[in-house]
Amino acid sequence: MFKQDLIDLSFEQLQEFCALNELPKFRATQLWRWIYCFGLSSFDDMTNIAKSTRNLLNQLSVISRPEITEIQKSKDGTIKWLIKLKDNSEVETVFIPQDDRGTVCLSSQVGCTLNCTFCHTGTQALVRNLTSSEILGQLMLVMDHLDDWPSGKNNRKVTNVVMMGMGEPLLNYKEVSKAIKIMMSDDGISLSRRRITLSTSGIIPMIEKTGSDLGVNLAISLHAVNDELRDKLVPINKKYNLENLIDACRNYPILSNSRRITWEYVMLKDINDTKEDAINLIKLIKGIPSKINLIPFNPWPGSLFQTSTQKNIDIFAKIIMDAGFASPIRKPRGQDIYAACGQLKSETQKVRKSQINKLVPIHSL
Ligand code: SAH
Ligand code: SF4
């Protein structure tokens, strides 16, 4: 018999589920708190719900967690989970501990259709959108593992979420936004919108909505400062070019000095790392409240690029700092376990370079 996964329901849907099964309205509030404040995945532990109701809930529904296939721990404390979904496809989730925060990096799709030339995820053959419960499930599984329930406690380990794992979140807006709204719910995991960052390669039509609907921080995978190069590195640029992308960012609804756009810029040796590139980068984003994140290229097996030399990264960074931007170099984390930016790709679905161009996009925009 079909059992409803309660993690797939928004609060309103959970209320409907209760009404449909002749449970009083307050049950939805109780269930929501048990699931998202206390992290329970068994109805039998819900002590303020009568046994007969718990039995009914067990018959009708489940509170799922994705299955873990593998856990890897890096020397620097970064943890990576390989997660198996119901259809056997796999995604990766990463936890990055830092002095002042703990960040979970979530995947939004199995693979990615956008084929950025420097990104491992883009070489994966199978692509599908994750459901809201599969996105949320990654976060809850990390909280389980770190013993980080109840969610509002002091010194919580997971303080920040970044949508920077596998996939392009703005090509799966429906499920991503549903999951983010649940993460932000005051009666649940209650993560502030200021502590959630969504990274996009530049799906312009969805940018305004992300700001007005979710109000989360926006990161843009820029990587090049002219269309000619960006067309090659981030091919979606052919559809959504730099001028329009910058305009969309300038108009991002929640922008202010405390809510800045993050520009991600992967440092590729002899490709995009000259002084001129740095100067043009500053010109391009002039007037937009901004942070710049220089990401040393993380190599992966078969990748065609090299990381810029430390000297070039330092020169590039100095030009940016002299222009008034703070400490822009992102230290690679979890490199030894392939958990760093752009290295994510589940082992089960390797595809040869020659096959990449045959991929069919799942969305026609
Ligand atoms: N698809 C979204 C979010 C996931 S990628 C996006 O592209 O924004 C997270 C970041 O890592 C992006 O800025 C991406 O461009 C960058 N990245 C991809 N491959 C990389 C690599 N091999 N080395 C360093 N950064 C990489
Ligand atoms: Fe997809 Fe982002 Fe990788 Fe580009 S960088 S292929 S958009 S995951």
Short mmCIF file of C-alpha atoms and ligand atoms in Angstrom, two decimals:
data_model
loop_
_atom_site.label_atom_id
_atom_site.label_comp_id
_atom_site.label_asym_id
_atom_site.label_seq_id
_atom_site.Cartn_x
_atom_site.Cartn_y
_atom_site.Cartn_z
CA MET A 1 0.00 0.00 0.00
CA PHE A 2 1.21 3.50 -0.82
CA LYS A 3 2.45 5.31 2.24
CA GLN A 4 2.72 9.09 2.19
CA ASP A 5 6.20 10.38 2.99
CA LEU A 6 5.47 13.25 5.38
CA ILE A 7 8.78 14.94 4.47
CA ASP A 8 7.27 15.54 1.03
CA LEU A 9 4.52 17.74 2.49
CA SER A 10 4.50 21.47 3.16
CA PHE A 11 2.78 22.45 6.42
CA GLU A 12 -0.44 23.21 4.56
CA GLN A 13 -0.28 19.82 2.84
CA LEU A 14 0.33 18.12 6.19
CA GLN A 15 -2.83 19.82 7.48
CA GLU A 16 -4.72 18.51 4.45
CA PHE A 17 -3.31 15.03 5.06
CA CYS A 18 -4.58 15.15 8.65
CA ALA A 19 -8.00 16.42 7.60
CA LEU A 20 -8.30 13.73 4.96
CA ASN A 21 -7.60 11.04 7.54
CA GLU A 22 -9.92 12.53 10.13
CA LEU A 23 -7.16 13.62 12.45
CA PRO A 24 -7.68 16.90 14.33
CA LYS A 25 -5.94 19.97 12.98
CA PHE A 26 -3.52 20.27 15.92
CA ARG A 27 -2.01 16.90 14.97
CA ALA A 28 -0.37 18.62 12.00
CA THR A 29 1.37 21.07 14.35
CA GLN A 30 2.46 18.25 16.66
CA LEU A 31 3.77 16.15 13.80
CA TRP A 32 5.59 19.11 12.25
CA ARG A 33 7.38 19.82 15.54
CA TRP A 34 8.36 16.20 16.10
CA ILE A 35 9.68 15.90 12.57
CA TYR A 36 11.46 19.24 12.16
CA CYS A 37 12.30 20.38 15.72
CA PHE A 38 13.20 17.01 17.17
CA GLY A 39 14.22 15.13 14.06
CA LEU A 40 12.09 12.06 14.81
CA SER A 41 11.60 9.53 12.06
CA SER A 42 9.52 7.05 14.07
CA PHE A 43 5.91 7.72 15.09
CA ASP A 44 6.41 5.41 18.07
CA ASP A 45 8.67 7.99 19.72
CA MET A 46 5.99 10.70 19.58
CA THR A 47 5.01 10.53 23.22
CA ASN A 48 2.11 12.98 23.17
CA ILE A 49 0.26 11.10 20.45
CA ALA A 50 -2.06 8.23 21.50
CA LYS A 51 -1.02 4.71 20.54
CA SER A 52 -4.06 4.17 18.31
CA THR A 53 -3.20 7.33 16.34
CA ARG A 54 0.45 6.29 16.07
CA ASN A 55 -0.70 2.95 14.64
CA LEU A 56 -2.86 4.75 12.11
CA LEU A 57 0.03 7.02 11.13
CA ASN A 58 2.27 3.98 10.71
CA GLN A 59 -0.27 2.44 8.35
CA LEU A 60 -0.69 5.59 6.29
CA SER A 61 2.70 7.22 6.19
CA VAL A 62 6.45 7.27 6.75
CA ILE A 63 9.04 9.89 7.71
CA SER A 64 11.86 9.03 5.37
CA ARG A 65 15.59 9.51 5.30
CA PRO A 66 17.69 8.81 2.22
CA GLU A 67 19.87 5.73 2.41
CA ILE A 68 23.58 6.26 3.05
CA THR A 69 25.93 4.23 0.85
CA GLU A 70 29.20 5.67 2.03
CA ILE A 71 30.59 8.23 4.47
CA GLN A 72 34.01 9.77 3.94
CA LYS A 73 35.82 12.04 6.34
CA SER A 74 38.53 14.40 5.18
CA LYS A 75 41.68 15.27 7.14
CA ASP A 76 40.24 18.78 7.56
CA GLY A 77 36.99 17.59 9.18
CA THR A 78 34.84 17.85 6.05
CA ILE A 79 32.41 14.94 5.78
CA LYS A 80 30.89 13.64 2.56
CA TRP A 81 27.90 11.35 2.31
CA LEU A 82 27.12 9.32 -0.76
CA ILE A 83 23.37 8.96 -0.73
CA LYS A 84 21.23 6.42 -2.55
CA LEU A 85 17.75 7.47 -3.58
CA LYS A 86 14.71 5.24 -4.06
CA ASP A 87 15.39 4.78 -7.79
CA ASN A 88 19.01 3.81 -6.95
CA SER A 89 20.46 7.03 -8.34
CA GLU A 90 23.02 8.72 -6.13
CA VAL A 91 23.86 12.21 -4.94
CA GLU A 92 26.42 13.68 -2.59
CA THR A 93 26.05 15.88 0.45
CA VAL A 94 28.91 17.61 2.24
CA PHE A 95 29.35 19.09 5.73
CA ILE A 96 32.10 21.69 6.13
CA PRO A 97 32.99 22.65 9.72
CA GLN A 98 34.61 26.06 10.24
CA ASP A 99 35.48 28.04 13.37
CA ASP A 100 32.36 30.19 13.34
CA ARG A 101 29.91 28.01 11.42
CA GLY A 102 29.01 24.61 10.05
CA THR A 103 27.85 24.53 6.46
CA VAL A 104 25.91 21.81 4.71
CA CYS A 105 26.23 21.72 0.94
CA LEU A 106 23.12 20.21 -0.64
CA SER A 107 22.53 18.72 -4.07
CA SER A 108 19.46 19.77 -6.04
CA GLN A 109 19.61 17.36 -8.98
CA VAL A 110 21.15 14.01 -9.84
CA GLY A 111 23.85 15.23 -12.23
CA CYS A 112 23.45 18.46 -14.18
CA THR A 113 22.45 19.25 -17.75
CA LEU A 114 24.53 22.38 -18.10
CA ASN A 115 27.94 20.87 -18.87
CA CYS A 116 30.21 23.61 -17.57
CA THR A 117 33.53 22.46 -18.96
CA PHE A 118 35.45 22.54 -15.67
CA CYS A 119 32.79 20.80 -13.54
CA HIS A 120 32.73 17.12 -12.71
CA THR A 121 28.99 17.01 -12.02
CA GLY A 122 28.26 18.19 -15.55
CA THR A 123 29.81 15.00 -16.96
CA GLN A 124 27.29 12.71 -15.31
CA ALA A 125 24.98 10.89 -17.72
CA LEU A 126 21.83 10.48 -15.71
CA VAL A 127 20.04 13.65 -14.76
CA ARG A 128 16.85 14.16 -12.84
CA ASN A 129 15.41 16.66 -10.43
CA LEU A 130 15.46 15.79 -6.75
CA THR A 131 12.17 15.98 -4.89
CA SER A 132 11.74 18.32 -1.97
CA SER A 133 12.04 15.41 0.46
CA GLU A 134 15.27 14.25 -1.17
CA ILE A 135 16.75 17.73 -0.78
CA LEU A 136 15.52 18.18 2.77
CA GLY A 137 16.42 14.59 3.60
CA GLN A 138 20.09 15.36 2.94
CA LEU A 139 20.07 18.13 5.55
CA MET A 140 18.17 16.04 8.10
CA LEU A 141 20.50 13.12 7.63
CA VAL A 142 23.50 15.36 8.36
CA MET A 143 21.74 16.67 11.47
CA ASP A 144 21.05 13.06 12.55
CA HIS A 145 24.69 12.16 12.04
CA LEU A 146 25.96 15.19 13.98
CA ASP A 147 23.38 14.72 16.73
CA ASP A 148 22.16 18.24 15.98
CA TRP A 149 18.56 17.94 17.22
CA PRO A 150 16.51 19.62 18.61
CA SER A 151 16.96 22.14 15.87
CA GLY A 152 16.80 25.34 17.93
CA LYS A 153 19.42 24.35 20.53
CA ASN A 154 22.43 26.48 21.42
CA ASN A 155 25.68 25.74 19.61
CA ARG A 156 23.96 24.01 16.75
CA LYS A 157 26.48 22.39 14.44
CA VAL A 158 24.63 23.06 11.20
CA THR A 159 24.31 26.84 10.99
CA ASN A 160 24.38 27.42 7.23
CA VAL A 161 23.10 25.78 4.08
CA VAL A 162 24.48 26.27 0.59
CA MET A 163 22.78 24.95 -2.53
CA MET A 164 26.16 24.28 -4.13
CA GLY A 165 26.23 20.53 -4.50
CA MET A 166 25.27 18.62 -7.60
CA GLY A 167 22.84 20.20 -10.01
CA GLU A 168 21.48 23.60 -10.99
CA PRO A 169 18.96 24.62 -8.29
CA LEU A 170 17.14 27.14 -10.47
CA LEU A 171 16.31 24.41 -12.99
CA ASN A 172 14.47 22.65 -10.16
CA TYR A 173 12.91 25.67 -8.53
CA LYS A 174 9.64 24.06 -7.49
CA GLU A 175 11.22 21.37 -5.32
CA VAL A 176 14.17 23.48 -4.19
CA SER A 177 11.94 26.32 -3.02
CA LYS A 178 9.61 23.95 -1.22
CA ALA A 179 12.54 22.39 0.64
CA ILE A 180 14.05 25.79 1.50
CA LYS A 181 10.73 27.07 2.85
CA ILE A 182 10.51 24.04 5.14
CA MET A 183 14.11 24.61 6.34
CA MET A 184 13.20 28.19 7.17
CA SER A 185 9.95 27.36 9.00
CA ASP A 186 10.05 28.90 12.50
CA ASP A 187 8.30 25.89 13.96
CA GLY A 188 10.89 23.55 12.51
CA ILE A 189 14.55 23.65 11.51
CA SER A 190 14.26 27.45 11.57
CA LEU A 191 17.31 28.37 9.52
CA SER A 192 17.37 32.06 8.72
CA ARG A 193 17.21 33.13 5.07
CA ARG A 194 20.44 35.01 5.79
CA ARG A 195 22.16 31.68 6.40
CA ILE A 196 21.03 30.03 3.19
CA THR A 197 22.86 30.65 -0.08
CA LEU A 198 21.69 29.48 -3.47
CA SER A 199 24.29 29.25 -6.20
CA THR A 200 23.29 29.45 -9.85
CA SER A 201 25.12 29.41 -13.13
CA GLY A 202 22.75 32.19 -14.19
CA ILE A 203 19.21 31.00 -14.95
CA ILE A 204 18.04 34.58 -15.34
CA PRO A 205 14.24 34.05 -15.48
CA MET A 206 14.27 32.53 -11.97
CA ILE A 207 16.54 35.05 -10.23
CA GLU A 208 13.96 37.71 -9.31
CA LYS A 209 11.60 35.06 -7.94
CA THR A 210 14.34 33.54 -5.80
CA GLY A 211 14.79 36.92 -4.10
CA SER A 212 11.14 37.85 -3.70
CA ASP A 213 9.84 34.39 -2.83
CA LEU A 214 12.69 33.01 -0.70
CA GLY A 215 14.91 35.99 0.16
CA VAL A 216 18.00 33.80 0.42
CA ASN A 217 21.53 34.90 -0.44
CA LEU A 218 22.44 34.59 -4.08
CA ALA A 219 25.75 33.31 -5.44
CA ILE A 220 26.52 33.51 -9.14
CA SER A 221 28.94 31.17 -10.88
CA LEU A 222 30.54 33.86 -12.98
CA HIS A 223 33.96 32.41 -13.93
CA ALA A 224 34.51 34.72 -16.92
CA VAL A 225 34.09 38.43 -17.56
CA ASN A 226 33.35 38.39 -21.28
CA ASP A 227 30.76 36.47 -23.27
CA GLU A 228 33.27 34.84 -25.57
CA LEU A 229 35.00 32.99 -22.74
CA ARG A 230 31.90 32.49 -20.61
CA ASP A 231 30.13 30.86 -23.58
CA LYS A 232 32.85 28.22 -23.46
CA LEU A 233 33.17 27.72 -19.71
CA VAL A 234 29.51 28.08 -18.73
CA PRO A 235 27.59 27.24 -21.93
CA ILE A 236 24.22 28.44 -20.56
CA ASN A 237 25.75 31.89 -21.13
CA LYS A 238 24.84 31.53 -24.81
CA LYS A 239 21.22 31.70 -23.73
CA TYR A 240 21.57 34.07 -20.77
CA ASN A 241 24.44 36.42 -21.49
CA LEU A 242 26.54 38.47 -19.12
CA GLU A 243 24.83 41.80 -19.66
CA ASN A 244 21.42 40.38 -18.82
CA LEU A 245 22.81 38.35 -15.93
CA ILE A 246 24.43 41.39 -14.36
CA ASP A 247 21.19 43.35 -14.80
CA ALA A 248 19.21 40.61 -13.06
CA CYS A 249 21.70 40.66 -10.17
CA ARG A 250 21.60 44.44 -9.90
CA ASN A 251 17.84 44.13 -9.45
CA TYR A 252 17.95 41.21 -6.99
CA PRO A 253 15.16 42.09 -4.55
CA ILE A 254 16.90 41.79 -1.18
CA LEU A 255 20.25 43.37 -2.05
CA SER A 256 21.90 45.60 0.55
CA ASN A 257 25.32 46.06 2.07
CA SER A 258 24.62 43.28 4.52
CA ARG A 259 23.03 41.05 1.87
CA ARG A 260 25.52 40.98 -0.96
CA ILE A 261 25.76 38.90 -4.11
CA THR A 262 28.59 36.36 -4.02
CA TRP A 263 30.46 36.06 -7.31
CA GLU A 264 32.14 32.69 -7.66
CA TYR A 265 35.15 32.69 -9.90
CA VAL A 266 37.08 29.48 -10.51
CA MET A 267 40.77 30.17 -11.09
CA LEU A 268 41.83 28.35 -14.28
CA LYS A 269 45.46 28.51 -15.31
CA ASP A 270 46.02 30.60 -18.45
CA ILE A 271 42.28 30.78 -19.10
CA ASN A 272 40.70 33.45 -16.91
CA ASP A 273 43.40 34.48 -14.42
CA THR A 274 45.14 37.57 -15.83
CA LYS A 275 45.36 41.03 -14.24
CA GLU A 276 43.12 42.30 -17.00
CA ASP A 277 40.47 39.74 -16.06
CA ALA A 278 40.60 40.94 -12.45
CA ILE A 279 40.21 44.58 -13.51
CA ASN A 280 37.33 43.73 -15.84
CA LEU A 281 35.66 41.73 -13.09
CA ILE A 282 35.61 44.78 -10.84
CA LYS A 283 34.24 46.93 -13.66
CA LEU A 284 31.53 44.40 -14.47
CA ILE A 285 30.03 44.29 -10.99
CA LYS A 286 30.53 47.97 -10.17
CA GLY A 287 27.76 49.38 -8.01
CA ILE A 288 26.37 45.98 -6.95
CA PRO A 289 26.83 45.06 -3.25
CA SER A 290 29.24 42.17 -3.79
CA LYS A 291 31.53 39.56 -2.33
CA ILE A 292 33.99 37.78 -4.57
CA ASN A 293 34.94 34.19 -4.03
CA LEU A 294 38.01 33.02 -5.90
CA ILE A 295 37.92 29.23 -6.06
CA PRO A 296 41.15 27.49 -6.97
CA PHE A 297 40.17 24.95 -9.63
CA ASN A 298 39.69 21.53 -8.04
CA PRO A 299 40.93 18.90 -10.44
CA TRP A 300 39.06 15.65 -11.00
CA PRO A 301 40.04 12.53 -12.93
CA GLY A 302 40.08 13.40 -16.63
CA SER A 303 39.63 17.16 -16.19
CA LEU A 304 41.18 19.29 -18.90
CA PHE A 305 42.10 22.34 -16.80
CA GLN A 306 44.80 23.22 -14.32
CA THR A 307 44.63 25.37 -11.22
CA SER A 308 46.13 28.86 -11.56
CA THR A 309 49.52 29.29 -9.95
CA GLN A 310 49.52 30.60 -6.40
CA LYS A 311 51.34 33.68 -7.67
CA ASN A 312 48.60 34.47 -10.19
CA ILE A 313 45.88 33.84 -7.63
CA ASP A 314 47.62 36.22 -5.21
CA ILE A 315 47.99 38.95 -7.85
CA PHE A 316 44.36 38.54 -8.90
CA ALA A 317 43.23 38.63 -5.26
CA LYS A 318 45.29 41.75 -4.52
CA ILE A 319 43.66 43.69 -7.36
CA ILE A 320 40.28 42.72 -5.97
CA MET A 321 41.21 43.60 -2.39
CA ASP A 322 42.65 46.94 -3.45
CA ALA A 323 39.28 47.67 -5.02
CA GLY A 324 37.68 47.22 -1.59
CA PHE A 325 36.54 43.59 -1.54
CA ALA A 326 37.47 41.43 1.47
CA SER A 327 39.51 38.19 1.60
CA PRO A 328 38.35 36.57 -1.61
CA ILE A 329 40.21 33.24 -1.82
CA ARG A 330 38.18 30.20 -0.90
CA LYS A 331 40.26 27.51 0.71
CA PRO A 332 39.50 24.15 -0.87
CA ARG A 333 37.86 21.85 1.66
CA GLY A 334 37.69 18.08 1.63
CA GLN A 335 39.83 17.81 -1.49
CA ASP A 336 41.27 14.46 -0.41
CA ILE A 337 37.78 12.91 -0.53
CA TYR A 338 36.64 14.71 -3.72
CA ALA A 339 34.20 16.82 -1.71
CA ALA A 340 35.45 20.19 -2.93
CA CYS A 341 33.51 22.44 -5.31
CA GLY A 342 32.84 20.85 -8.64
CA GLN A 343 34.34 17.49 -7.75
CA LEU A 344 31.05 15.87 -6.85
CA LYS A 345 29.89 13.02 -8.96
CA SER A 346 28.55 9.67 -7.89
CA GLU A 347 30.81 6.85 -8.99
CA THR A 348 27.99 4.73 -10.35
CA GLN A 349 27.20 6.99 -13.25
CA LYS A 350 30.44 7.78 -14.97
CA VAL A 351 30.25 8.87 -18.57
CA ARG A 352 32.97 9.37 -21.11
CA LYS A 353 33.82 12.87 -22.34
CA SER A 354 32.69 11.89 -25.83
CA GLN A 355 29.19 11.21 -24.55
CA ILE A 356 28.74 14.54 -22.87
CA ASN A 357 27.41 16.37 -25.88
CA LYS A 358 24.72 13.78 -26.41
CA LEU A 359 22.97 14.69 -23.18
CA VAL A 360 19.47 15.97 -23.58
CA PRO A 361 18.46 18.84 -21.28
CA ILE A 362 15.57 17.93 -19.00
CA HIS A 363 14.10 21.41 -19.23
CA SER A 364 13.54 23.43 -22.31
CA LEU A 365 13.56 26.95 -21.05
N1 SAH B 1 25.04 24.51 -10.40
C1 SAH B 1 25.22 25.56 -9.49
C2 SAH B 1 25.60 25.12 -8.09
C3 SAH B 1 26.62 24.00 -7.91
S1 SAH B 1 28.33 24.24 -8.28
C4 SAH B 1 26.24 26.53 -10.01
O1 SAH B 1 26.92 26.23 -10.97
O2 SAH B 1 26.33 27.62 -9.45
C5 SAH B 1 29.12 25.12 -6.95
C6 SAH B 1 30.30 25.98 -7.45
O3 SAH B 1 31.48 25.22 -7.76
C7 SAH B 1 29.96 26.72 -8.73
O4 SAH B 1 30.42 28.05 -8.67
C8 SAH B 1 30.75 25.95 -9.76
O5 SAH B 1 30.94 26.70 -10.92
C9 SAH B 1 32.00 25.63 -9.01
N2 SAH B 1 32.80 24.57 -9.62
C10 SAH B 1 32.39 23.62 -10.46
N3 SAH B 1 33.44 22.80 -10.79
C11 SAH B 1 34.52 23.26 -10.13
C12 SAH B 1 35.87 22.81 -10.02
N4 SAH B 1 36.28 21.73 -10.65
N5 SAH B 1 36.71 23.51 -9.24
C13 SAH B 1 36.26 24.58 -8.54
N6 SAH B 1 34.99 25.03 -8.59
C14 SAH B 1 34.12 24.38 -9.36
FE1 SF4 B 2 25.94 22.28 -13.42
FE2 SF4 B 2 26.89 24.10 -11.71
FE3 SF4 B 2 28.46 22.09 -12.59
FE4 SF4 B 2 27.75 24.05 -14.25
S1 SF4 B 2 29.01 24.26 -12.41
S2 SF4 B 2 27.73 21.83 -14.71
S3 SF4 B 2 25.69 24.50 -13.56
S4 SF4 B 2 26.63 21.89 -11.33
#
